[in-house]
Short mmCIF file of N, CA and C in Angstrom, two decimals:
data_model
loop_
_atom_site.label_atom_id
_atom_site.label_comp_id
_atom_site.label_asym_id
_atom_site.label_seq_id
_atom_site.Cartn_x
_atom_site.Cartn_y
_atom_site.Cartn_z
N MET A 1 -2.88 1.69 29.80
CA MET A 1 -1.68 1.10 29.18
C MET A 1 -0.43 1.60 29.90
N ASN A 2 0.36 0.67 30.44
CA ASN A 2 1.60 1.09 31.10
C ASN A 2 2.77 1.12 30.12
N GLN A 3 3.93 1.52 30.63
CA GLN A 3 5.08 1.71 29.75
C GLN A 3 5.81 0.40 29.40
N ASP A 4 5.42 -0.69 30.08
CA ASP A 4 6.10 -1.96 29.85
C ASP A 4 5.48 -2.69 28.65
N TYR A 5 6.15 -2.61 27.53
CA TYR A 5 5.56 -3.19 26.32
C TYR A 5 5.63 -4.72 26.31
N LEU A 6 6.28 -5.31 27.31
CA LEU A 6 6.29 -6.77 27.40
C LEU A 6 5.18 -7.29 28.31
N ASP A 7 4.48 -6.38 29.00
CA ASP A 7 3.39 -6.77 29.89
C ASP A 7 2.23 -7.34 29.06
N PRO A 8 1.84 -8.61 29.35
CA PRO A 8 0.77 -9.25 28.55
C PRO A 8 -0.54 -8.48 28.54
N ILE A 9 -0.76 -7.63 29.56
CA ILE A 9 -2.02 -6.91 29.60
C ILE A 9 -2.18 -5.99 28.39
N ASN A 10 -1.03 -5.55 27.88
CA ASN A 10 -1.08 -4.66 26.71
C ASN A 10 -1.40 -5.40 25.41
N SER A 11 -1.35 -6.72 25.45
CA SER A 11 -1.63 -7.46 24.22
C SER A 11 -3.11 -7.80 24.08
N GLU A 12 -3.91 -7.37 25.06
CA GLU A 12 -5.35 -7.63 24.98
C GLU A 12 -5.97 -6.87 23.81
N GLY A 13 -6.65 -7.60 22.93
CA GLY A 13 -7.27 -6.96 21.78
C GLY A 13 -6.29 -6.59 20.68
N MET A 14 -5.03 -6.97 20.86
CA MET A 14 -3.99 -6.58 19.91
C MET A 14 -4.21 -7.13 18.50
N PRO A 15 -4.56 -8.44 18.34
CA PRO A 15 -4.73 -8.95 16.97
C PRO A 15 -5.74 -8.16 16.15
N ASP A 16 -6.87 -7.81 16.76
CA ASP A 16 -7.88 -7.09 16.01
C ASP A 16 -7.44 -5.66 15.71
N MET A 17 -6.73 -5.06 16.67
CA MET A 17 -6.16 -3.72 16.44
C MET A 17 -5.21 -3.75 15.25
N ALA A 18 -4.32 -4.77 15.26
CA ALA A 18 -3.34 -4.89 14.18
C ALA A 18 -4.04 -5.09 12.84
N ASN A 19 -5.05 -5.98 12.83
CA ASN A 19 -5.80 -6.22 11.60
C ASN A 19 -6.42 -4.94 11.05
N SER A 20 -7.15 -4.21 11.90
CA SER A 20 -7.85 -3.03 11.40
C SER A 20 -6.87 -1.93 11.02
N PHE A 21 -5.76 -1.83 11.76
CA PHE A 21 -4.75 -0.83 11.42
C PHE A 21 -4.12 -1.12 10.05
N LEU A 22 -3.73 -2.39 9.86
CA LEU A 22 -3.09 -2.76 8.59
C LEU A 22 -4.07 -2.69 7.42
N ALA A 23 -5.34 -3.01 7.69
CA ALA A 23 -6.36 -2.90 6.65
C ALA A 23 -6.54 -1.44 6.24
N LEU A 24 -6.53 -0.55 7.24
CA LEU A 24 -6.69 0.88 6.93
C LEU A 24 -5.52 1.40 6.11
N ASP A 25 -4.32 0.98 6.48
CA ASP A 25 -3.14 1.38 5.72
C ASP A 25 -3.24 0.90 4.27
N PHE A 26 -3.70 -0.34 4.11
CA PHE A 26 -3.89 -0.94 2.80
C PHE A 26 -4.95 -0.15 2.02
N LEU A 27 -6.05 0.18 2.69
CA LEU A 27 -7.13 0.94 2.03
C LEU A 27 -6.65 2.31 1.55
N LEU A 28 -5.87 2.99 2.40
CA LEU A 28 -5.36 4.30 2.01
C LEU A 28 -4.44 4.19 0.79
N SER A 29 -3.65 3.11 0.74
CA SER A 29 -2.78 2.89 -0.42
C SER A 29 -3.59 2.66 -1.69
N VAL A 30 -4.64 1.85 -1.57
CA VAL A 30 -5.48 1.54 -2.74
C VAL A 30 -6.17 2.81 -3.23
N LYS A 31 -6.67 3.62 -2.29
CA LYS A 31 -7.34 4.86 -2.67
C LYS A 31 -6.37 5.81 -3.36
N THR A 32 -5.16 5.91 -2.81
CA THR A 32 -4.14 6.75 -3.43
C THR A 32 -3.82 6.25 -4.83
N GLY A 33 -3.78 4.93 -4.98
CA GLY A 33 -3.52 4.33 -6.29
C GLY A 33 -4.56 4.74 -7.32
N VAL A 34 -5.84 4.66 -6.93
CA VAL A 34 -6.92 5.06 -7.84
C VAL A 34 -6.74 6.51 -8.27
N ARG A 35 -6.46 7.38 -7.30
CA ARG A 35 -6.25 8.80 -7.63
C ARG A 35 -5.06 8.98 -8.56
N ASN A 36 -3.95 8.31 -8.24
CA ASN A 36 -2.74 8.44 -9.05
C ASN A 36 -2.98 8.01 -10.50
N TYR A 37 -3.69 6.89 -10.67
CA TYR A 37 -3.97 6.40 -12.02
C TYR A 37 -4.84 7.40 -12.78
N ALA A 38 -5.86 7.95 -12.10
CA ALA A 38 -6.76 8.90 -12.77
C ALA A 38 -5.99 10.13 -13.23
N PHE A 39 -5.09 10.63 -12.35
CA PHE A 39 -4.27 11.79 -12.71
C PHE A 39 -3.36 11.47 -13.90
N ALA A 40 -2.68 10.33 -13.82
CA ALA A 40 -1.74 9.95 -14.87
C ALA A 40 -2.48 9.77 -16.19
N LEU A 41 -3.67 9.20 -16.11
CA LEU A 41 -4.48 8.94 -17.30
C LEU A 41 -4.81 10.25 -18.02
N SER A 42 -5.03 11.31 -17.24
CA SER A 42 -5.39 12.59 -17.85
C SER A 42 -4.18 13.31 -18.43
N GLU A 43 -3.00 12.70 -18.31
CA GLU A 43 -1.79 13.28 -18.90
C GLU A 43 -1.26 12.46 -20.07
N THR A 44 -1.98 11.38 -20.43
CA THR A 44 -1.44 10.49 -21.46
C THR A 44 -1.54 11.12 -22.85
N ALA A 45 -0.58 10.72 -23.70
CA ALA A 45 -0.56 11.22 -25.08
C ALA A 45 -0.47 10.06 -26.07
N THR A 46 -0.18 8.87 -25.58
CA THR A 46 0.00 7.71 -26.44
C THR A 46 -1.11 6.69 -26.19
N PRO A 47 -1.78 6.22 -27.24
CA PRO A 47 -2.89 5.28 -27.07
C PRO A 47 -2.55 4.05 -26.23
N GLU A 48 -1.34 3.51 -26.46
CA GLU A 48 -0.95 2.30 -25.76
C GLU A 48 -0.86 2.55 -24.25
N VAL A 49 -0.26 3.70 -23.90
CA VAL A 49 -0.16 4.05 -22.48
C VAL A 49 -1.54 4.21 -21.88
N ARG A 50 -2.41 4.89 -22.63
CA ARG A 50 -3.77 5.13 -22.13
C ARG A 50 -4.50 3.82 -21.84
N SER A 51 -4.41 2.86 -22.76
CA SER A 51 -5.18 1.62 -22.56
C SER A 51 -4.62 0.79 -21.41
N VAL A 52 -3.28 0.80 -21.26
CA VAL A 52 -2.68 0.06 -20.13
C VAL A 52 -3.10 0.68 -18.80
N LEU A 53 -3.00 2.00 -18.69
CA LEU A 53 -3.35 2.66 -17.44
C LEU A 53 -4.82 2.50 -17.11
N ARG A 54 -5.64 2.52 -18.16
CA ARG A 54 -7.07 2.39 -17.93
C ARG A 54 -7.43 1.01 -17.39
N ALA A 55 -6.80 0.00 -17.95
CA ALA A 55 -7.04 -1.37 -17.46
C ALA A 55 -6.58 -1.52 -16.01
N GLN A 56 -5.42 -0.90 -15.70
CA GLN A 56 -4.91 -0.99 -14.34
C GLN A 56 -5.77 -0.20 -13.36
N LEU A 57 -6.32 0.94 -13.82
CA LEU A 57 -7.23 1.72 -12.98
C LEU A 57 -8.47 0.91 -12.65
N ASP A 58 -9.01 0.22 -13.65
CA ASP A 58 -10.19 -0.62 -13.43
C ASP A 58 -9.93 -1.67 -12.36
N ARG A 59 -8.76 -2.29 -12.44
CA ARG A 59 -8.42 -3.31 -11.44
C ARG A 59 -8.27 -2.68 -10.05
N ALA A 60 -7.70 -1.49 -10.01
CA ALA A 60 -7.53 -0.81 -8.72
C ALA A 60 -8.88 -0.48 -8.10
N ILE A 61 -9.83 -0.07 -8.92
CA ILE A 61 -11.18 0.25 -8.44
C ILE A 61 -11.86 -1.01 -7.90
N SER A 62 -11.69 -2.13 -8.61
CA SER A 62 -12.28 -3.39 -8.14
C SER A 62 -11.68 -3.81 -6.80
N LEU A 63 -10.36 -3.61 -6.67
CA LEU A 63 -9.70 -3.97 -5.41
C LEU A 63 -10.22 -3.09 -4.28
N HIS A 64 -10.45 -1.81 -4.58
CA HIS A 64 -10.98 -0.91 -3.56
C HIS A 64 -12.36 -1.37 -3.09
N GLU A 65 -13.18 -1.81 -4.04
CA GLU A 65 -14.52 -2.29 -3.70
C GLU A 65 -14.43 -3.51 -2.79
N GLU A 66 -13.57 -4.45 -3.17
CA GLU A 66 -13.42 -5.67 -2.40
C GLU A 66 -12.91 -5.40 -0.98
N LEU A 67 -11.90 -4.55 -0.89
CA LEU A 67 -11.29 -4.27 0.40
C LEU A 67 -12.23 -3.49 1.31
N SER A 68 -12.91 -2.47 0.78
CA SER A 68 -13.80 -1.70 1.65
C SER A 68 -14.97 -2.57 2.13
N GLN A 69 -15.46 -3.46 1.26
CA GLN A 69 -16.53 -4.37 1.67
C GLN A 69 -16.05 -5.32 2.79
N LEU A 70 -14.83 -5.83 2.63
CA LEU A 70 -14.27 -6.71 3.66
C LEU A 70 -14.16 -5.99 5.01
N MET A 71 -13.70 -4.73 4.95
CA MET A 71 -13.54 -3.95 6.18
C MET A 71 -14.89 -3.66 6.83
N ILE A 72 -15.92 -3.42 6.02
CA ILE A 72 -17.27 -3.20 6.55
C ILE A 72 -17.78 -4.48 7.22
N ASP A 73 -17.59 -5.61 6.54
CA ASP A 73 -18.05 -6.90 7.08
C ASP A 73 -17.36 -7.23 8.41
N LYS A 74 -16.07 -6.89 8.52
CA LYS A 74 -15.32 -7.22 9.73
C LYS A 74 -15.51 -6.19 10.84
N GLY A 75 -16.19 -5.08 10.51
CA GLY A 75 -16.40 -4.05 11.52
C GLY A 75 -15.22 -3.11 11.71
N TRP A 76 -14.37 -2.99 10.68
CA TRP A 76 -13.22 -2.07 10.75
C TRP A 76 -13.51 -0.76 10.05
N LEU A 77 -14.67 -0.66 9.44
CA LEU A 77 -15.04 0.54 8.69
C LEU A 77 -16.55 0.68 8.73
N HIS A 78 -17.01 1.90 9.08
CA HIS A 78 -18.46 2.12 9.18
C HIS A 78 -18.85 3.36 8.38
N PRO A 79 -18.93 3.24 7.05
CA PRO A 79 -19.22 4.41 6.22
C PRO A 79 -20.63 4.96 6.42
N VAL A 80 -21.56 4.11 6.87
CA VAL A 80 -22.95 4.54 7.03
C VAL A 80 -23.22 5.00 8.46
N ASP A 81 -22.72 4.22 9.43
CA ASP A 81 -22.93 4.53 10.84
C ASP A 81 -21.85 5.49 11.34
N THR A 82 -22.12 6.79 11.22
CA THR A 82 -21.11 7.79 11.56
C THR A 82 -20.72 7.73 13.04
N GLY A 83 -21.69 7.38 13.90
CA GLY A 83 -21.40 7.28 15.32
C GLY A 83 -20.35 6.23 15.61
N LYS A 84 -20.52 5.06 15.00
CA LYS A 84 -19.55 3.98 15.17
C LYS A 84 -18.19 4.36 14.62
N GLN A 85 -18.19 4.98 13.44
CA GLN A 85 -16.93 5.37 12.82
C GLN A 85 -16.19 6.37 13.70
N TYR A 86 -16.96 7.31 14.28
CA TYR A 86 -16.36 8.31 15.17
C TYR A 86 -15.69 7.64 16.37
N GLN A 87 -16.39 6.69 16.98
CA GLN A 87 -15.83 5.96 18.12
C GLN A 87 -14.53 5.26 17.74
N LEU A 88 -14.55 4.60 16.58
CA LEU A 88 -13.38 3.87 16.10
C LEU A 88 -12.20 4.81 15.85
N ASP A 89 -12.48 5.96 15.22
CA ASP A 89 -11.44 6.95 14.93
C ASP A 89 -10.75 7.40 16.21
N VAL A 90 -11.56 7.78 17.19
CA VAL A 90 -11.03 8.30 18.46
C VAL A 90 -10.21 7.24 19.17
N LYS A 91 -10.75 6.01 19.22
CA LYS A 91 -10.08 4.92 19.93
C LYS A 91 -8.75 4.57 19.28
N SER A 92 -8.73 4.43 17.96
CA SER A 92 -7.47 4.02 17.32
C SER A 92 -6.42 5.14 17.37
N ALA A 93 -6.86 6.39 17.28
CA ALA A 93 -5.91 7.50 17.40
C ALA A 93 -5.30 7.52 18.80
N GLU A 94 -6.14 7.30 19.82
CA GLU A 94 -5.68 7.31 21.20
C GLU A 94 -4.72 6.17 21.47
N THR A 95 -5.09 4.97 21.05
CA THR A 95 -4.23 3.81 21.27
C THR A 95 -2.89 3.96 20.56
N THR A 96 -2.94 4.44 19.32
CA THR A 96 -1.70 4.61 18.56
C THR A 96 -0.80 5.65 19.22
N ALA A 97 -1.42 6.73 19.71
CA ALA A 97 -0.63 7.77 20.39
C ALA A 97 0.02 7.21 21.65
N GLN A 98 -0.69 6.34 22.37
CA GLN A 98 -0.13 5.72 23.58
C GLN A 98 1.07 4.84 23.25
N ILE A 99 0.92 4.04 22.18
CA ILE A 99 2.03 3.18 21.76
C ILE A 99 3.22 4.02 21.32
N ALA A 100 2.92 5.12 20.62
CA ALA A 100 3.99 5.97 20.08
C ALA A 100 4.78 6.66 21.19
N ARG A 101 4.15 6.84 22.36
CA ARG A 101 4.87 7.47 23.47
C ARG A 101 5.76 6.49 24.22
N MET A 102 5.61 5.20 23.95
CA MET A 102 6.44 4.20 24.62
C MET A 102 7.87 4.20 24.05
N LYS A 103 8.80 3.72 24.88
CA LYS A 103 10.15 3.53 24.37
C LYS A 103 10.23 2.09 23.87
N LEU A 104 10.20 1.91 22.57
CA LEU A 104 10.14 0.57 22.01
C LEU A 104 11.51 0.02 21.61
N PHE A 105 12.44 0.91 21.31
CA PHE A 105 13.71 0.47 20.75
C PHE A 105 14.89 0.98 21.57
N PRO A 106 16.02 0.27 21.50
CA PRO A 106 17.22 0.77 22.19
C PRO A 106 17.69 2.08 21.57
N ASP A 107 18.54 2.82 22.32
CA ASP A 107 18.99 4.11 21.82
C ASP A 107 19.81 3.98 20.54
N ASP A 108 20.63 2.93 20.49
CA ASP A 108 21.46 2.73 19.31
C ASP A 108 20.90 1.60 18.47
N THR A 109 20.38 1.93 17.30
CA THR A 109 19.79 0.90 16.43
C THR A 109 20.64 0.63 15.20
N SER A 110 21.90 1.05 15.24
CA SER A 110 22.73 0.88 14.04
C SER A 110 23.01 -0.60 13.75
N ARG A 111 23.07 -1.41 14.82
CA ARG A 111 23.27 -2.86 14.67
C ARG A 111 24.48 -3.21 13.81
N LEU A 112 25.47 -2.35 13.80
CA LEU A 112 26.67 -2.64 13.00
C LEU A 112 27.39 -3.82 13.61
N GLY A 113 27.91 -4.68 12.77
CA GLY A 113 28.61 -5.85 13.25
C GLY A 113 27.72 -7.08 13.27
N THR A 114 26.41 -6.88 13.12
CA THR A 114 25.51 -8.04 13.10
C THR A 114 25.21 -8.49 11.68
N PHE A 115 25.68 -7.71 10.70
CA PHE A 115 25.47 -8.10 9.30
C PHE A 115 26.81 -8.21 8.60
N ALA A 116 26.82 -8.97 7.51
CA ALA A 116 28.06 -9.13 6.75
C ALA A 116 28.28 -7.92 5.85
N THR A 117 28.51 -6.77 6.48
CA THR A 117 28.72 -5.55 5.70
C THR A 117 30.01 -4.87 6.15
N PRO A 118 31.16 -5.53 5.87
CA PRO A 118 32.44 -4.99 6.36
C PRO A 118 32.79 -3.63 5.74
N ASP A 119 32.29 -3.35 4.53
CA ASP A 119 32.68 -2.11 3.87
C ASP A 119 31.72 -0.96 4.15
N TYR A 120 30.72 -1.22 4.97
CA TYR A 120 29.70 -0.19 5.21
C TYR A 120 30.27 1.01 5.97
N MET B 1 16.48 -8.22 -34.62
CA MET B 1 15.48 -7.34 -35.26
C MET B 1 15.48 -5.99 -34.56
N ASP B 2 15.80 -4.94 -35.27
CA ASP B 2 15.94 -3.64 -34.62
C ASP B 2 14.80 -2.71 -35.04
N VAL B 3 13.64 -2.95 -34.45
CA VAL B 3 12.51 -2.06 -34.72
C VAL B 3 12.52 -0.98 -33.66
N ARG B 4 12.62 0.27 -34.09
CA ARG B 4 12.66 1.35 -33.11
C ARG B 4 11.25 1.59 -32.54
N GLN B 5 11.16 1.50 -31.23
CA GLN B 5 9.89 1.74 -30.57
C GLN B 5 9.55 3.22 -30.70
N PRO B 6 8.26 3.54 -30.82
CA PRO B 6 7.88 4.95 -30.80
C PRO B 6 8.18 5.52 -29.42
N GLU B 7 8.70 6.73 -29.38
CA GLU B 7 9.03 7.29 -28.07
C GLU B 7 7.82 7.95 -27.42
N LEU B 8 7.81 7.93 -26.11
CA LEU B 8 6.73 8.56 -25.37
C LEU B 8 7.01 10.05 -25.20
N ALA B 9 5.98 10.79 -24.82
CA ALA B 9 6.18 12.20 -24.49
C ALA B 9 6.93 12.30 -23.16
N MET B 10 7.61 13.42 -22.98
CA MET B 10 8.42 13.63 -21.78
C MET B 10 7.56 13.57 -20.49
N HIS B 11 6.44 14.29 -20.51
CA HIS B 11 5.61 14.34 -19.30
C HIS B 11 4.95 12.98 -19.03
N GLU B 12 4.71 12.22 -20.10
CA GLU B 12 4.16 10.87 -19.96
C GLU B 12 5.17 9.97 -19.25
N SER B 13 6.42 10.12 -19.63
CA SER B 13 7.48 9.34 -19.00
C SER B 13 7.54 9.64 -17.51
N MET B 14 7.34 10.91 -17.16
CA MET B 14 7.36 11.28 -15.75
C MET B 14 6.21 10.62 -14.99
N GLU B 15 5.03 10.58 -15.60
CA GLU B 15 3.89 9.92 -14.96
C GLU B 15 4.17 8.43 -14.75
N LEU B 16 4.77 7.82 -15.76
CA LEU B 16 5.09 6.39 -15.65
C LEU B 16 6.12 6.15 -14.54
N HIS B 17 7.09 7.06 -14.47
CA HIS B 17 8.10 6.96 -13.41
C HIS B 17 7.43 7.02 -12.03
N GLU B 18 6.48 7.95 -11.86
CA GLU B 18 5.80 8.08 -10.58
C GLU B 18 4.95 6.84 -10.27
N LEU B 19 4.19 6.38 -11.26
CA LEU B 19 3.34 5.21 -11.06
C LEU B 19 4.16 3.96 -10.76
N LEU B 20 5.25 3.79 -11.50
CA LEU B 20 6.09 2.61 -11.32
C LEU B 20 6.65 2.57 -9.90
N ASN B 21 7.14 3.73 -9.42
CA ASN B 21 7.67 3.78 -8.06
C ASN B 21 6.57 3.54 -7.02
N PHE B 22 5.41 4.12 -7.26
CA PHE B 22 4.29 3.93 -6.34
C PHE B 22 3.90 2.46 -6.25
N LYS B 23 3.78 1.82 -7.42
CA LYS B 23 3.39 0.41 -7.44
C LYS B 23 4.45 -0.47 -6.79
N THR B 24 5.71 -0.10 -6.98
CA THR B 24 6.80 -0.88 -6.39
C THR B 24 6.73 -0.85 -4.87
N VAL B 25 6.49 0.35 -4.31
CA VAL B 25 6.37 0.48 -2.86
C VAL B 25 5.14 -0.29 -2.35
N CYS B 26 4.03 -0.18 -3.07
CA CYS B 26 2.81 -0.90 -2.68
C CYS B 26 3.03 -2.41 -2.70
N LEU B 27 3.73 -2.88 -3.71
CA LEU B 27 4.01 -4.32 -3.82
C LEU B 27 4.82 -4.79 -2.62
N ALA B 28 5.87 -4.05 -2.29
CA ALA B 28 6.72 -4.44 -1.16
C ALA B 28 5.91 -4.44 0.13
N LYS B 29 5.06 -3.45 0.29
CA LYS B 29 4.25 -3.36 1.51
C LYS B 29 3.25 -4.50 1.61
N SER B 30 2.53 -4.76 0.52
CA SER B 30 1.53 -5.84 0.57
C SER B 30 2.18 -7.19 0.82
N LYS B 31 3.39 -7.37 0.29
CA LYS B 31 4.12 -8.63 0.51
C LYS B 31 4.53 -8.76 1.98
N MET B 32 5.06 -7.67 2.54
CA MET B 32 5.58 -7.73 3.90
C MET B 32 4.49 -7.76 4.96
N MET B 33 3.46 -6.94 4.76
CA MET B 33 2.42 -6.82 5.79
C MET B 33 1.63 -8.12 5.97
N GLN B 34 1.66 -9.00 4.95
CA GLN B 34 0.99 -10.29 5.07
C GLN B 34 1.50 -11.07 6.27
N GLY B 35 2.76 -10.84 6.63
CA GLY B 35 3.35 -11.53 7.76
C GLY B 35 2.89 -10.99 9.10
N LEU B 36 2.28 -9.80 9.11
CA LEU B 36 1.84 -9.18 10.37
C LEU B 36 0.35 -9.32 10.61
N VAL B 37 -0.38 -9.61 9.52
CA VAL B 37 -1.83 -9.66 9.60
C VAL B 37 -2.31 -10.98 10.21
N PHE B 38 -3.31 -10.92 11.08
CA PHE B 38 -3.87 -12.12 11.70
C PHE B 38 -5.03 -12.67 10.87
N ASP B 39 -5.81 -11.77 10.30
CA ASP B 39 -7.02 -12.17 9.57
C ASP B 39 -6.66 -12.74 8.20
N GLN B 40 -7.13 -13.97 7.94
CA GLN B 40 -6.73 -14.67 6.72
C GLN B 40 -7.43 -14.14 5.47
N ASP B 41 -8.63 -13.58 5.64
CA ASP B 41 -9.32 -12.99 4.48
C ASP B 41 -8.58 -11.74 4.01
N LEU B 42 -8.15 -10.93 4.98
CA LEU B 42 -7.38 -9.73 4.65
C LEU B 42 -6.06 -10.13 4.00
N ARG B 43 -5.47 -11.19 4.53
CA ARG B 43 -4.21 -11.66 3.96
C ARG B 43 -4.39 -12.10 2.51
N ALA B 44 -5.49 -12.79 2.22
CA ALA B 44 -5.76 -13.25 0.86
C ALA B 44 -5.89 -12.07 -0.10
N LEU B 45 -6.52 -11.00 0.39
CA LEU B 45 -6.69 -9.81 -0.45
C LEU B 45 -5.35 -9.13 -0.71
N MET B 46 -4.48 -9.13 0.29
CA MET B 46 -3.13 -8.58 0.11
C MET B 46 -2.35 -9.41 -0.90
N GLN B 47 -2.52 -10.72 -0.85
CA GLN B 47 -1.84 -11.58 -1.81
C GLN B 47 -2.36 -11.33 -3.22
N LYS B 48 -3.66 -11.09 -3.33
CA LYS B 48 -4.25 -10.74 -4.62
C LYS B 48 -3.62 -9.46 -5.16
N ASP B 49 -3.43 -8.49 -4.26
CA ASP B 49 -2.79 -7.23 -4.64
C ASP B 49 -1.36 -7.47 -5.10
N VAL B 50 -0.64 -8.38 -4.43
CA VAL B 50 0.73 -8.70 -4.82
C VAL B 50 0.77 -9.23 -6.26
N GLU B 51 -0.13 -10.17 -6.55
CA GLU B 51 -0.14 -10.77 -7.90
C GLU B 51 -0.53 -9.75 -8.96
N GLN B 52 -1.52 -8.92 -8.62
CA GLN B 52 -1.96 -7.87 -9.55
C GLN B 52 -0.84 -6.86 -9.79
N SER B 53 -0.15 -6.50 -8.70
CA SER B 53 0.93 -5.51 -8.81
C SER B 53 2.08 -6.02 -9.66
N LEU B 54 2.39 -7.31 -9.52
CA LEU B 54 3.46 -7.90 -10.33
C LEU B 54 3.14 -7.75 -11.82
N GLN B 55 1.88 -8.02 -12.17
CA GLN B 55 1.46 -7.89 -13.56
C GLN B 55 1.50 -6.42 -14.00
N ASP B 56 0.96 -5.53 -13.15
CA ASP B 56 0.94 -4.10 -13.46
C ASP B 56 2.36 -3.56 -13.68
N ILE B 57 3.27 -3.95 -12.79
CA ILE B 57 4.64 -3.45 -12.88
C ILE B 57 5.30 -3.92 -14.17
N GLY B 58 5.01 -5.18 -14.55
CA GLY B 58 5.53 -5.69 -15.82
C GLY B 58 5.08 -4.85 -17.00
N GLU B 59 3.79 -4.50 -17.01
CA GLU B 59 3.25 -3.68 -18.10
C GLU B 59 3.85 -2.28 -18.08
N LEU B 60 3.95 -1.70 -16.88
CA LEU B 60 4.51 -0.35 -16.76
C LEU B 60 5.97 -0.33 -17.20
N GLN B 61 6.72 -1.39 -16.85
CA GLN B 61 8.13 -1.47 -17.23
C GLN B 61 8.30 -1.47 -18.75
N SER B 62 7.45 -2.22 -19.44
CA SER B 62 7.62 -2.28 -20.89
C SER B 62 7.25 -0.95 -21.54
N LEU B 63 6.29 -0.22 -20.96
CA LEU B 63 6.00 1.12 -21.46
C LEU B 63 7.16 2.08 -21.15
N TYR B 64 7.65 1.96 -19.93
CA TYR B 64 8.71 2.86 -19.46
C TYR B 64 9.99 2.70 -20.28
N SER B 65 10.16 1.49 -20.85
CA SER B 65 11.38 1.26 -21.65
C SER B 65 11.36 2.10 -22.93
N GLN B 66 10.20 2.68 -23.27
CA GLN B 66 10.12 3.54 -24.45
C GLN B 66 10.29 5.02 -24.10
N ALA B 67 10.63 5.29 -22.86
CA ALA B 67 10.77 6.68 -22.44
C ALA B 67 12.03 7.30 -23.03
N PRO B 68 11.93 8.55 -23.48
CA PRO B 68 13.09 9.20 -24.12
C PRO B 68 14.07 9.80 -23.12
N ILE B 69 14.25 9.17 -22.00
CA ILE B 69 15.08 9.78 -20.96
C ILE B 69 16.28 8.92 -20.62
N GLN B 70 16.50 7.85 -21.41
CA GLN B 70 17.56 6.90 -21.02
C GLN B 70 18.95 7.35 -21.47
#
């Protein structure tokens, strides 16, 4: 990967990378949600709060099942095949680190004057 | 009709505050990331999360309105 982020060679395999990256981000959010609901549920004192949180926890668990299954089917997650998962982990960490070392944005990103914010 | 809602416990209100903010951020993310995703099945699941989150946030808001911190 060279430093020119406009070079088409760098876009090879990009859609699938983006898909699996965004799916993983989504999965981590869903997992965090399940944990957060379980913690909150163990602090409830009012029946109404308890039943609402419990119903929402159930939905979060169902969403986790659906999403992890989708990721397994698409080959973005390998919970059983540790060898494959290891390869994927190393590759995505390496690629992301390479992208992160690129200069993607101009030095000044304030963009003042391009929005209708005269009082800012 | 002025029926006083029962108030929640203080620590319960804090949990609701945390959950509400968490769900709000998740909703915004699932809505926005749909525009970056190429895979349509993944996109459909994100949209499902958006609809679910809207309902969840509505329920959390009505509970949160009974918090004794206003």
